[in-house]
Coordinates of C-alpha atoms in Angstrom, one line a residue:
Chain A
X1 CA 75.8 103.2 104.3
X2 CA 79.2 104.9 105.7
X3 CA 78.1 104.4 109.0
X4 CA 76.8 100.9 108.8
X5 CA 80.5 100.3 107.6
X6 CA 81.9 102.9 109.8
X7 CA 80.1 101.0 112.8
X8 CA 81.2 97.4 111.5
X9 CA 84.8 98.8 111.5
X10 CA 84.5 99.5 114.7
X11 CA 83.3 96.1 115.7
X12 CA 85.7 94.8 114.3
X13 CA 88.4 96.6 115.7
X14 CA 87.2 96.3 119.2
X15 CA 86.8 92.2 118.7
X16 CA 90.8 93.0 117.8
X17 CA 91.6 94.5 120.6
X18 CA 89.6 91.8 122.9
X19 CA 91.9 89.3 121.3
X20 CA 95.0 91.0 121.5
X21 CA 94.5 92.0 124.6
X22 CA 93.9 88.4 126.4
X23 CA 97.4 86.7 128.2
X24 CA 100.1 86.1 126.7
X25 CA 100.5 82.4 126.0
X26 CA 104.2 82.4 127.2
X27 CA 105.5 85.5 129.4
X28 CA 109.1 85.2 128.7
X29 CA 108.4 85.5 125.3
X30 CA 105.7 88.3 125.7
X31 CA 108.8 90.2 127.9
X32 CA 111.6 89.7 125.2
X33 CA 109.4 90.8 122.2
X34 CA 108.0 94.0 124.5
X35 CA 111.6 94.7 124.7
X36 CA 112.4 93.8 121.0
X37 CA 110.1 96.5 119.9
X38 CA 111.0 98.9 122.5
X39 CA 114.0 99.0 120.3
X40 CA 112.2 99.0 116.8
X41 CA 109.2 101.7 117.6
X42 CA 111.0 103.2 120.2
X43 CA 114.4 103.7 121.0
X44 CA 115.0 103.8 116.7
X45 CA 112.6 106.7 117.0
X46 CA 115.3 109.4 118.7
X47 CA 117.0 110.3 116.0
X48 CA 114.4 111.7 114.7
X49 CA 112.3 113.2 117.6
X50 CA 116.1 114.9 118.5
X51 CA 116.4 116.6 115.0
X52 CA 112.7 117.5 114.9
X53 CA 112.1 119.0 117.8
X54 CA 115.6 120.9 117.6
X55 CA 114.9 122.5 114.5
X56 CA 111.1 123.4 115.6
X57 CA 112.3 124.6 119.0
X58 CA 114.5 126.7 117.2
X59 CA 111.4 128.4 114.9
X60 CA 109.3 128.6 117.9
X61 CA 111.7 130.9 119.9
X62 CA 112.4 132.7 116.6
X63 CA 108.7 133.2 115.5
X64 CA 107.6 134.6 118.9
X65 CA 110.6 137.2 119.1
X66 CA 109.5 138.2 115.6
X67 CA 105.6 138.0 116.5
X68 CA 105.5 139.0 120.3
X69 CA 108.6 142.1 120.7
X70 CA 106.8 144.5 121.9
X71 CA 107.8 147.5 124.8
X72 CA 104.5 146.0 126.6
X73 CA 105.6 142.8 127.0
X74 CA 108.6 141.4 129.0
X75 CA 111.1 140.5 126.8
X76 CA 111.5 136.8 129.1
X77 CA 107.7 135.9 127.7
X78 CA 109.5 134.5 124.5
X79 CA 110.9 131.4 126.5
X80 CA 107.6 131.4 128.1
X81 CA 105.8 130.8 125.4
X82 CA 108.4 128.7 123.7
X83 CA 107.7 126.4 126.5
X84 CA 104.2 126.5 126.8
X85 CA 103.8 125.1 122.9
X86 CA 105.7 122.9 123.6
X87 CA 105.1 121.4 126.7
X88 CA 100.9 121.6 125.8
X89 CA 101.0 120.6 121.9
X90 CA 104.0 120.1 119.8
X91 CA 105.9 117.6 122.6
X92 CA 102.6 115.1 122.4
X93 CA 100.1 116.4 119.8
X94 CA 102.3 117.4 117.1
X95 CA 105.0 114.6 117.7
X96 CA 102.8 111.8 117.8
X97 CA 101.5 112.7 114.2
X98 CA 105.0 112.5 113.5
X99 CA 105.2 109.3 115.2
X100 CA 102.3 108.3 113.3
X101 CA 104.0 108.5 110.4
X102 CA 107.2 106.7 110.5
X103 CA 105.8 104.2 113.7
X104 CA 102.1 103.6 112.3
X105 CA 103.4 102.6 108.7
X106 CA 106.3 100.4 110.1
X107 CA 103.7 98.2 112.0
X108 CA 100.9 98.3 109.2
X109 CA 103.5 97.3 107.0
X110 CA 105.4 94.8 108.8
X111 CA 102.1 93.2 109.9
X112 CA 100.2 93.1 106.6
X113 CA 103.4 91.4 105.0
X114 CA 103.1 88.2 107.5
X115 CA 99.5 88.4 106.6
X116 CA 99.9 88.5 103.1
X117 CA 102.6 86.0 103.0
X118 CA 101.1 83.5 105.6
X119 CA 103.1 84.1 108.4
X120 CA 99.8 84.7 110.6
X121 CA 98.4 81.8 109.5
X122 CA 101.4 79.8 110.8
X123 CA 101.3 81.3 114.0
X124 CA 97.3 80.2 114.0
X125 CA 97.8 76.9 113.2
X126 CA 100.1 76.5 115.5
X127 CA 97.9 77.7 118.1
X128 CA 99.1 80.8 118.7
X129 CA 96.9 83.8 119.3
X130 CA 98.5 85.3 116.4
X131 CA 97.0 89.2 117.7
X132 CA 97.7 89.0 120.9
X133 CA 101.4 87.8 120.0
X134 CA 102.1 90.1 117.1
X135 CA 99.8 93.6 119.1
X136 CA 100.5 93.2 122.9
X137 CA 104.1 94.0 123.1
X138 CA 104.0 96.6 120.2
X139 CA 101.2 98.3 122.1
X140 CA 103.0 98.1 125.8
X141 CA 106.3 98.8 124.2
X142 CA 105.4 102.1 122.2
X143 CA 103.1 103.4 125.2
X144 CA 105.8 102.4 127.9
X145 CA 108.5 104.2 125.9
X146 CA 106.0 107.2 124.9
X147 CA 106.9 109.3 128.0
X148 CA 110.9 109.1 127.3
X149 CA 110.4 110.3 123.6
X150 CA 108.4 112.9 124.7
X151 CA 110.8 114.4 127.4
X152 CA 113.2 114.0 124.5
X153 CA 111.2 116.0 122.5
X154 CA 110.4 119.0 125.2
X155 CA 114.5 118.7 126.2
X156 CA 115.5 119.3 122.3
X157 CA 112.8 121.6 122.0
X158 CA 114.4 123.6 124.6
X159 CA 117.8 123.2 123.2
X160 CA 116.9 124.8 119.7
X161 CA 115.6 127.5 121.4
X162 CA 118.3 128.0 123.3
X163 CA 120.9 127.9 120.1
X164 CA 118.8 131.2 118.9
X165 CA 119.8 132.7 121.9
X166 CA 123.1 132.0 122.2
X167 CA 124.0 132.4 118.5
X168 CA 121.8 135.1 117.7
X169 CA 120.8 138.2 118.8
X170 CA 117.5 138.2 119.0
X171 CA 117.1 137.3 122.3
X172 CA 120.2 137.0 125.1
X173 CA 120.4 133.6 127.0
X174 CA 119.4 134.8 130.2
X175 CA 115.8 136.3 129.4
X176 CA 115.4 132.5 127.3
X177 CA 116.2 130.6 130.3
X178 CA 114.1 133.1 132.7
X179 CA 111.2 133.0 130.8
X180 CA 111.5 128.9 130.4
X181 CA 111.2 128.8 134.3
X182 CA 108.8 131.8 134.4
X183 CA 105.3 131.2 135.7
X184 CA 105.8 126.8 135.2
X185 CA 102.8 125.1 136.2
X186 CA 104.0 121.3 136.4
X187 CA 100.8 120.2 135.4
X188 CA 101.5 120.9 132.3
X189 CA 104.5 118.6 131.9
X190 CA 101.8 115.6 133.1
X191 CA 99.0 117.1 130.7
X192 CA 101.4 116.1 127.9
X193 CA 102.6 112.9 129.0
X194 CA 99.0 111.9 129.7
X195 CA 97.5 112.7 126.0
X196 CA 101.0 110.9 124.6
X197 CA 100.0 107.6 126.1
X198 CA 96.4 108.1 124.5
X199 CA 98.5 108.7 121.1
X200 CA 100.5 106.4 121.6
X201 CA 97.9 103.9 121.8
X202 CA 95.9 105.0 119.1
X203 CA 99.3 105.0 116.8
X204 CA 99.9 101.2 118.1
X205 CA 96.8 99.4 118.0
X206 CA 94.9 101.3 115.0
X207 CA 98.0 100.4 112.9
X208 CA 98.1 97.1 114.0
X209 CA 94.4 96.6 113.2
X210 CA 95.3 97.9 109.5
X211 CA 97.9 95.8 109.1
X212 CA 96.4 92.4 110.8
X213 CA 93.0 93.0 108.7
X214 CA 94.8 93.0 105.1
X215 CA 93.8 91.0 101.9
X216 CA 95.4 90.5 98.9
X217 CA 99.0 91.3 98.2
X218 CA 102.2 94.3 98.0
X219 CA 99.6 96.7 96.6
X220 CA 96.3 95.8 99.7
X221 CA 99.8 96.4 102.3
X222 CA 100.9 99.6 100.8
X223 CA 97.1 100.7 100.8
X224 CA 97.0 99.5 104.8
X225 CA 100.0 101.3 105.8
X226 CA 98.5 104.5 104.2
X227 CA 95.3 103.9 106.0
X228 CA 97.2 103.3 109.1
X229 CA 98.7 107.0 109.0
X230 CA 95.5 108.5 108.1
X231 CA 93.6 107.3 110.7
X232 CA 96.0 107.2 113.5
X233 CA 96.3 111.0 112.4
X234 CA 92.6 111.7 112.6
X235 CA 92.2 110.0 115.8
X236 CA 94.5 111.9 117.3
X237 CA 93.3 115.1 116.3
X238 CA 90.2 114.2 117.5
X239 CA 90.9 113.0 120.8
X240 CA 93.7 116.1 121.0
X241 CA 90.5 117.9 121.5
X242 CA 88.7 116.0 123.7
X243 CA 91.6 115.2 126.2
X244 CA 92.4 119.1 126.2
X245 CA 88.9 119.8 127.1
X246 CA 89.1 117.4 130.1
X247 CA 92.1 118.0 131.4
X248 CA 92.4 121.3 131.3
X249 CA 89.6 122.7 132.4
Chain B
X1 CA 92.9 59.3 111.1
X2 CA 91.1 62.4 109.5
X3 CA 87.6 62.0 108.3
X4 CA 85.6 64.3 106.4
X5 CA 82.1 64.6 106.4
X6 CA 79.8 66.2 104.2
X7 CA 81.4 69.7 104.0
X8 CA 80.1 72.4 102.6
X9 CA 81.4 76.1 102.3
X10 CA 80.2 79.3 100.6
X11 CA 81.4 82.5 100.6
X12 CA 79.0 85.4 99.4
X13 CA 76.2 82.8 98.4
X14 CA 78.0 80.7 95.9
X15 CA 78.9 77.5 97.5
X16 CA 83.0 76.9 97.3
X17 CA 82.5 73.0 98.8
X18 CA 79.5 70.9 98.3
X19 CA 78.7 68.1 100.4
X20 CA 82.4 66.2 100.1
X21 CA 83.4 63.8 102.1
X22 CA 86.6 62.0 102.9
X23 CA 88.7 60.1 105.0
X24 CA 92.6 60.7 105.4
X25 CA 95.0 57.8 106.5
X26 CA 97.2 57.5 109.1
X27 CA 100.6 56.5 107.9
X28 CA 100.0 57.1 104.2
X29 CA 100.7 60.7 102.1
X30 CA 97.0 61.5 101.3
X31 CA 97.3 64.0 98.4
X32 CA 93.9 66.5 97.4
X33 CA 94.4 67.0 93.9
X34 CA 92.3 69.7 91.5
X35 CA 92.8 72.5 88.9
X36 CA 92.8 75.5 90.5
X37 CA 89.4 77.1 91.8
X38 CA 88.4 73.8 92.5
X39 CA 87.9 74.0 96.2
X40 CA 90.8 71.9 97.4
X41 CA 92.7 75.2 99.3
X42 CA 89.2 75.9 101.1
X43 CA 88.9 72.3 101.9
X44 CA 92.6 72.1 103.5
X45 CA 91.7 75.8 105.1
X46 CA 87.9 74.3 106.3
X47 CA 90.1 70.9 107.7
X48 CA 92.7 72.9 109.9
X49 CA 89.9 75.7 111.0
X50 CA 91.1 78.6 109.0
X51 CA 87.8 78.4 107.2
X52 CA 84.8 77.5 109.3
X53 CA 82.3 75.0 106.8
X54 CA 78.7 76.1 107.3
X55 CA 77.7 72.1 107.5
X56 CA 79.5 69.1 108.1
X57 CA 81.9 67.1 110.6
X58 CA 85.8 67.1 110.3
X59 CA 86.5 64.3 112.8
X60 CA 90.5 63.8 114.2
X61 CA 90.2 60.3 115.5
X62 CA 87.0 60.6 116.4
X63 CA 87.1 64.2 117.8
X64 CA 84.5 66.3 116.1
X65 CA 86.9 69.5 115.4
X66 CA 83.7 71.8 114.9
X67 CA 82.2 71.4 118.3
X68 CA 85.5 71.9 120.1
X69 CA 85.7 74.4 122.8
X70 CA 88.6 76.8 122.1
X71 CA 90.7 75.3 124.5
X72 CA 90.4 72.0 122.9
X73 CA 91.1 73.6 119.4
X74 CA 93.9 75.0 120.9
X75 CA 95.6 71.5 122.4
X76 CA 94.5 69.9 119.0
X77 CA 96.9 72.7 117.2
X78 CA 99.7 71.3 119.3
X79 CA 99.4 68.3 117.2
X80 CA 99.6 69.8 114.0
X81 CA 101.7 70.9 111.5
X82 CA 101.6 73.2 108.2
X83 CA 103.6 73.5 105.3
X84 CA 102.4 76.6 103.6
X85 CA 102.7 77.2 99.8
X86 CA 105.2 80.0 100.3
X87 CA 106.7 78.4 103.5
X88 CA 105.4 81.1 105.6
X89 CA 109.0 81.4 107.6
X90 CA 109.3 84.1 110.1
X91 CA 111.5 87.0 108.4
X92 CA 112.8 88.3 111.5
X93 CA 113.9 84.7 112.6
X94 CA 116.8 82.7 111.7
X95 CA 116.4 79.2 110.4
X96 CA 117.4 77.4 113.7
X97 CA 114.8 80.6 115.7
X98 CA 112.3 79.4 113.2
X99 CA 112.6 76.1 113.9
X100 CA 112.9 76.8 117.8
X101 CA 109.8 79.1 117.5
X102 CA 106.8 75.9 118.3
X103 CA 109.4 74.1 120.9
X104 CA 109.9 77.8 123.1
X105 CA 106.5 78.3 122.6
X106 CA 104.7 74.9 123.6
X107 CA 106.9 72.6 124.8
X108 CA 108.3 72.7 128.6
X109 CA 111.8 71.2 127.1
X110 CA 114.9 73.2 128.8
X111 CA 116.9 75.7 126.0
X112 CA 119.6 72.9 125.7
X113 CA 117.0 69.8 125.2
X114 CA 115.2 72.3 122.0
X115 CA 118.4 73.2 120.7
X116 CA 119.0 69.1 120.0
X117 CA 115.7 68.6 119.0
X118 CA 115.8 71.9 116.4
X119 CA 119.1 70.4 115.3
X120 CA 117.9 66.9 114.9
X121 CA 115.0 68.6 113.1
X122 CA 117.3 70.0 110.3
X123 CA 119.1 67.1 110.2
X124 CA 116.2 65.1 109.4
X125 CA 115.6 67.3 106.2
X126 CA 119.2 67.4 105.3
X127 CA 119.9 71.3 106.4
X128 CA 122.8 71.2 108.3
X129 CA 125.1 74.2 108.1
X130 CA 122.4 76.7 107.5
X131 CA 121.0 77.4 111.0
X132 CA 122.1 81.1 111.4
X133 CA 121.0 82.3 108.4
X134 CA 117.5 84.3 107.5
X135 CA 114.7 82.7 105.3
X136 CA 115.5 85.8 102.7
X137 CA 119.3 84.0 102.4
X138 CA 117.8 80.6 101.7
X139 CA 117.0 78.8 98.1
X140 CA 113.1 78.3 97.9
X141 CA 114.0 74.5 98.1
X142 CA 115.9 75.0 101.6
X143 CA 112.8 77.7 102.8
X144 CA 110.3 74.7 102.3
X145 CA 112.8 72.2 104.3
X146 CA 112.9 74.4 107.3
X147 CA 109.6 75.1 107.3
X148 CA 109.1 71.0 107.2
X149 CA 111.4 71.0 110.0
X150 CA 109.3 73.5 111.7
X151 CA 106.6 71.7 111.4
X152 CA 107.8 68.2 112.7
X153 CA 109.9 70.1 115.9
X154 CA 106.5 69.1 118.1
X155 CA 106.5 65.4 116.8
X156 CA 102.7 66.3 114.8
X157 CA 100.2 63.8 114.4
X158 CA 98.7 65.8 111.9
X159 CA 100.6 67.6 109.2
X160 CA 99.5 69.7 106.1
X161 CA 100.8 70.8 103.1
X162 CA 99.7 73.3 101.0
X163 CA 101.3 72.8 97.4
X164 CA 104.8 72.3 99.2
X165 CA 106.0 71.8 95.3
X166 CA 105.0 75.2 94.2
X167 CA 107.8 77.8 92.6
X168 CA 110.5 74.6 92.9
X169 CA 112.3 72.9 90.5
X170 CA 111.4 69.2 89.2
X171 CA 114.6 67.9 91.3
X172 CA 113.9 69.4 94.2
X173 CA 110.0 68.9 94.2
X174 CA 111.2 65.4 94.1
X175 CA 113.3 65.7 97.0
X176 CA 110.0 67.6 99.4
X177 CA 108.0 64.9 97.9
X178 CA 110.6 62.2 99.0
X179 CA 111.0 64.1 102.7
X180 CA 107.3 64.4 103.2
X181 CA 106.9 60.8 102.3
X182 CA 109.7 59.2 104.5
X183 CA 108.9 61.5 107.4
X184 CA 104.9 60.2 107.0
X185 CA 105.9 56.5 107.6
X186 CA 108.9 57.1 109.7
X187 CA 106.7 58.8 112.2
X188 CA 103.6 57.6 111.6
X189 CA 101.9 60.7 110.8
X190 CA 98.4 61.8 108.9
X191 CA 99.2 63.9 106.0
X192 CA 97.3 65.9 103.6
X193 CA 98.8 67.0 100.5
X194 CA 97.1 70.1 98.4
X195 CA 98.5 70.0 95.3
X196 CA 98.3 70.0 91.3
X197 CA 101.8 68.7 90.5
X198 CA 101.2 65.4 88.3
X199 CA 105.0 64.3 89.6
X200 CA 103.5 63.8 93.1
X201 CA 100.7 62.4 92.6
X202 CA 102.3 59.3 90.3
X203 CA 104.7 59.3 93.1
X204 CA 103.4 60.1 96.5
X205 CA 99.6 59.4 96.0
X206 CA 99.0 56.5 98.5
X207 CA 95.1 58.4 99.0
X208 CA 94.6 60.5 96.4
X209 CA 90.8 62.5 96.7
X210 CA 90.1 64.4 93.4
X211 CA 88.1 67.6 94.2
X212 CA 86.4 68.8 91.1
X213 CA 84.3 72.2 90.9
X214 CA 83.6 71.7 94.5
X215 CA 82.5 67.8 94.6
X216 CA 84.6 65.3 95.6
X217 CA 84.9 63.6 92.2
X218 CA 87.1 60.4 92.7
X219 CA 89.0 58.6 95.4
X220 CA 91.8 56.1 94.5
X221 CA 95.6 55.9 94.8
X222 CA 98.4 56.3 92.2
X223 CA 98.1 53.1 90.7
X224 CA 94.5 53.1 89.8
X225 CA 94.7 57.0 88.6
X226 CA 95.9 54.8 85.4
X227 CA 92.6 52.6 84.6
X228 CA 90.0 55.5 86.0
X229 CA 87.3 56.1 83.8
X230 CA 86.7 59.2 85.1
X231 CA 86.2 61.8 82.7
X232 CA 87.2 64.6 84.5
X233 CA 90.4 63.4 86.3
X234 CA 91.5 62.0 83.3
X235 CA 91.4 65.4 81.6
X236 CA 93.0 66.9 84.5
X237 CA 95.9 64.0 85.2
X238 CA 96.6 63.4 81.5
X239 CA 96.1 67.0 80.4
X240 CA 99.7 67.2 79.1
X241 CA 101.0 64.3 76.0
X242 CA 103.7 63.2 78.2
X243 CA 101.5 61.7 80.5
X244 CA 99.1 60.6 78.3
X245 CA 102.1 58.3 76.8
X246 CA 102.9 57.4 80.0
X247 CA 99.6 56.0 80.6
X248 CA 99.3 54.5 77.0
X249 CA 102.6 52.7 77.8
X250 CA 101.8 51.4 81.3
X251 CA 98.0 50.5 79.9
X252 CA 99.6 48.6 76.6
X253 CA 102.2 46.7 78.5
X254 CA 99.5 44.9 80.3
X255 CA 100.2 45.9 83.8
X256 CA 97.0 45.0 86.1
X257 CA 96.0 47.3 88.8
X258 CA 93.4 46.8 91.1
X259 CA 89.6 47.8 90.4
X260 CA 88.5 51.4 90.3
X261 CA 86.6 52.3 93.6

């Protein structure tokens, strides 16, 4: 019985996505609502990726001065592996669960209220195609903006590391900044930005799908915007592990 | 012209809509009047393809609306309008964007030529004045004129209303009821009215179709609601004292009214 259910989900989820993804019925209003919610899911989403990822980066350069001093290893393999955490999970993986939060519940939310209160219905009966005008540019604005949160998120990162070395003494500034630029393998940097367009995708369109499919009233939206987060979360997880298993091997 | 033919509509096996049939007027406010559950929301929602009846015809002079391709449902939109129940404005819009919202959309006007027709628009439903603020600044009463004046910016053959007098006061029901009236003949228009407010029917009901537990019970007009022998409507039209004395004063004055259909 879950997977029957499981499977119609599905279905109808990707007979969502073949809607939302047919051509926009007017381009100049496709381009000023991509850039509408470039704003909304985007750029109102750096305040928060800043103080995030400075206060992480900060307990990641901590934690592996506390976890990794050793006379064995080279006192510069603290930025290392600062960096590498957080150019291979926390700047993609773990942000976009973050993202998932705050991003996922604003679009479930804001799209199960025009459902609920007939807005979509309006847009239908006016013959527009109410997904692809209300999905499209969420989905194109939060994946084209993904990348600049993300070097955001590994720039702060950085940053809060480097306030423990400069106003600490666990570790001096010089052997932070060394180790950052230790051993870099660029493909990294892409490895991250290519598993946040993934998220950010998944955070987009499976919260849109929430939020277009709701019945009922404030209580069905509220239960849609939680849904949104948990599944967004779960996808990502999963396909965390997939994408890491392709790309970096 | 809007006929109906032979509808019928379930949803999990029971049957919403059975077999009803009507015809909607061109230049007259046809009203779809029943207590609530009765069917009349599913047969509004069936006539403008939000519902899909498993049987039946809904013709739009003469077009059969159920064997349309999607790009002919899609041009017959173009000639509709809707008046939702809770107006259905866009929140993120302003009163004159909400309005401007079908003419950017559909119409191949420049921005000048839609700003005068969204401005002739609200000035048509007497909302001057109001056009930069948001639908959550606006009375209920001024929500349901801009959605009106949304729904008239494409010049509509076709415009629906679903229970445009609900959550309003009795004065300014009268005043939607007055609008949607004037606007019908002015421009010549076919509208539907859902609804279960006694006011507008005794005052709007030019075609009035009484939907009762999914049948179409009675067709008539305002005047002959009066001398209907009906059972049903009469329980649901007279329901209240008021206008059961209303009718017992018209009735004992001796004013005649054309034969019941």
């Amino acid at each position: 019985m879950l997977i029957i259910k499981s499977l119609e989900q599905l279905g109808r989820y990707t007979l969502f996505m073949k809607r939302s993804f047919g051509l926009p019925d007017k381009w100049s209003v496709f381009g000023k609502r991509t850039v509408q919610e470039i704003v909304k899911l985007g750029v109102d989403s750096i305040p928060l990726v800043i103080v995030i990822s400075l206060f992480i980066g900060a307990v990641i350069t901590i934690q592996m001065q506390l976890n990794i001093s050793s006379p064995l290893i080279p006192a510069y393999s603290v930025g290392l592996a600062t960096r590498d955490i957080v150019l291979l999970e926390f700047s993609n993986s773990i942000l976009c669960l973050i993202l998932a939060g705050k991003v996922g519940s604003n679009i479930a939310s804001e799209i199960g209220t025009m459902r609920v209160t007939e807005q979509i219905d309006a847009l239908e009966i006016m013959g527009v195609n109410s997904a692809n005008f209300l999905v499209l540019p969420k989905i194109v604005a939060f994946i084209g903006f993904m990348p600049v949160l993300v070097i955001f998120c590994i720039a702060t990162s950085f940053a809060g590391g480097w306030f423990v070395a400069a106003f600490t003494d666990l570790i001096s500034v010089s052997r932070y900044i060394y180790g950052l630029q230790a051993l870099f393998q660029e493909w990294y940097v892409w490895y991250g930005l290519i598993k946040s367009l993934f998220f950010a995708y998944i955070i987009a369109s499976v919260s849109s799908f929430f939020g277009y499919t709701v019945k009922g009233g404030a209580l069905e939206v509220g239960k849609a915007s939680t849904n949104a987060v948990v599944w967004s979360s779960i996808l990502i997880l999963l396909f965390d592990v997939v994408l890491t298993k392709i790309l970096l091997q | 012209m809007i006929e109906v033919k032979n509808i019928t509509k379930s949803f999990d096996g029971k049957t919403v809509l059975h077999d009803v049939s009507a015809t909607f007027y061109t230049g007259k406010t046809n009203l779809i009047i029943g207590q609530s559950g009765s069917g009349k929301t599913v047969l509004m929602k069936s006539i403008v393809g939000l519902l899909r009846p498993e049987e039946g015809e809904i013709l739009y002079d003469g077009r059969d609306f159920l064997k349309m391709s999607p790009a002919q449902v899609k041009s017959l939109r173009k000639e509709m309008g809707m008046l939702f129940q809770g107006s259905a404005l866009f929140d993120s819009e302003t009163v004159l964007g909400n309005v401007m919202f079908p003419l950017v959309m559909f119409s191949s006007m420049s921005h000048e030529e839609q700003l005068e027709r969204a401005h002739f628009c609200l000035k048509r439903v007497n909302l001057v004045g109001a056009e930069d603020k948001f639908p959550s600044e606006i009375s209920g009463g001024m929500q349901k004129r801009v959605a009106i004046a949304r729904a008239i910016a494409l010049n509509p053959k076709y415009l629906f209303c679903d229970e445009p007098n609900s959550g309003l006061d009795p004065k300014t029901s009268i005043l939607i009821d007055e609008l949607l009236h004037d606007i019908t003949h002015e421009y010549n228009i076919t509208t539907i009215i859902n609804t279960h407010d006694m006011n507008s029917v005794l005052g709007i009901g030019e075609n009035i179709v009484f939907i009762n537990k999914g049948f179409r019970e009675w067709v008539g007009d305002k005047d002959r609601i009066f001398t209907t022998a009906n059972v049903a409507l009469n329980e649901f039209v007279f329901a209240t004292r008021l206008f059961q004395e209303v009718k017992d004063y018209i009735i004992a004055n001796g004013k005649k009214y054309p034969d019941e259909e």
